[in-house]
């Protein structure tokens, strides 16, 4: 014997009785209520069964059921219409006021650490500032001095942090314009060749989000292998994570944003990609 099971049965039975009564009231005219209430009395008078017994379904709390029947009011069309209007306004409000974001400005090159005679042309570009909307609670932060320099996706990486957790890393690189004829839809392949052709770390599934004559922002998927000590590279497990790419044909630079996990929704990724702008650094 489990008292919780019987209590649940009793409460659910009472709810079903009320629901049945309300269904009848919605489908009948108002002058039928007295007859319906009388039928409840007629069927239960002198036949009461203990409420805890399954055969007692329909006999519990008759007084409350009759009060509910006699006081029942059908929702008017105006009330229903008003409720629909309020619900529609709420939906529109949520659509026009999505999750809060904050504007961040990050200048690249972010620092000079990692500069050498082999990559000085990358560090010597005209500085620019990335403007991007970040999810609420996120902020930009430099890596520790010993971690600065280059990342698999580019140079002078900057972290996007949520508290003390790194949620993404942004880096930049330069590229050269391809001299031959190439379809416009394939132009990105010449820009991101270093990212697309990596053996242990490469970007695919390119999806443009915002395009202009000189710039394009896109979503992509980052495929990377997790190094396992003592095993060959071919056996390392592969993981994926979202990414955002941006190039500028006038500045001949691109930005790569690699997220640490897939915690952001597709709508959030779209919003971040659509917010990307760059200006001359002040």
mmCIF file of N, CA and C in Angstrom, residues 214-216 247-253:
data_model
loop_
_atom_site.group_PDB
_atom_site.id
_atom_site.type_symbol
_atom_site.label_atom_id
_atom_site.label_comp_id
_atom_site.label_asym_id
_atom_site.label_seq_id
_atom_site.Cartn_x
_atom_site.Cartn_y
_atom_site.Cartn_z
ATOM 1 N N UNK A 214 32.692 44.522 -50.664
ATOM 2 C CA UNK A 214 34.067 44.315 -50.185
ATOM 3 C C UNK A 214 34.166 43.422 -48.955
ATOM 4 N N UNK A 215 33.059 43.137 -48.296
ATOM 5 C CA UNK A 215 33.123 42.355 -47.058
ATOM 6 C C UNK A 215 32.092 41.232 -47.069
ATOM 7 N N UNK A 216 32.335 40.254 -46.227
ATOM 8 C CA UNK A 216 31.352 39.176 -46.048
ATOM 9 C C UNK A 216 31.547 38.549 -44.674
ATOM 10 N N UNK A 247 35.702 38.674 -43.812
ATOM 11 C CA UNK A 247 36.841 39.171 -44.591
ATOM 12 C C UNK A 247 36.529 40.554 -45.142
ATOM 13 N N UNK A 248 37.596 41.291 -45.440
ATOM 14 C CA UNK A 248 37.505 42.630 -46.030
ATOM 15 C C UNK A 248 38.490 42.677 -47.190
ATOM 16 N N UNK A 249 37.991 42.803 -48.415
ATOM 17 C CA UNK A 249 38.851 42.782 -49.603
ATOM 18 C C UNK A 249 39.674 44.053 -49.745
ATOM 19 N N UNK A 250 39.245 45.154 -49.140
ATOM 20 C CA UNK A 250 40.031 46.379 -49.218
ATOM 21 C C UNK A 250 41.200 46.341 -48.245
ATOM 22 N N UNK A 251 40.965 45.892 -47.061
ATOM 23 C CA UNK A 251 42.029 45.807 -46.059
ATOM 24 C C UNK A 251 42.871 44.541 -46.226
ATOM 25 N N UNK A 252 42.349 43.567 -46.938
ATOM 26 C CA UNK A 252 43.020 42.277 -47.137
ATOM 27 C C UNK A 252 43.291 41.582 -45.803
ATOM 28 N N UNK A 253 42.261 41.586 -44.980
ATOM 29 C CA UNK A 253 42.352 40.886 -43.688
ATOM 30 C C UNK A 253 41.104 40.031 -43.504
#
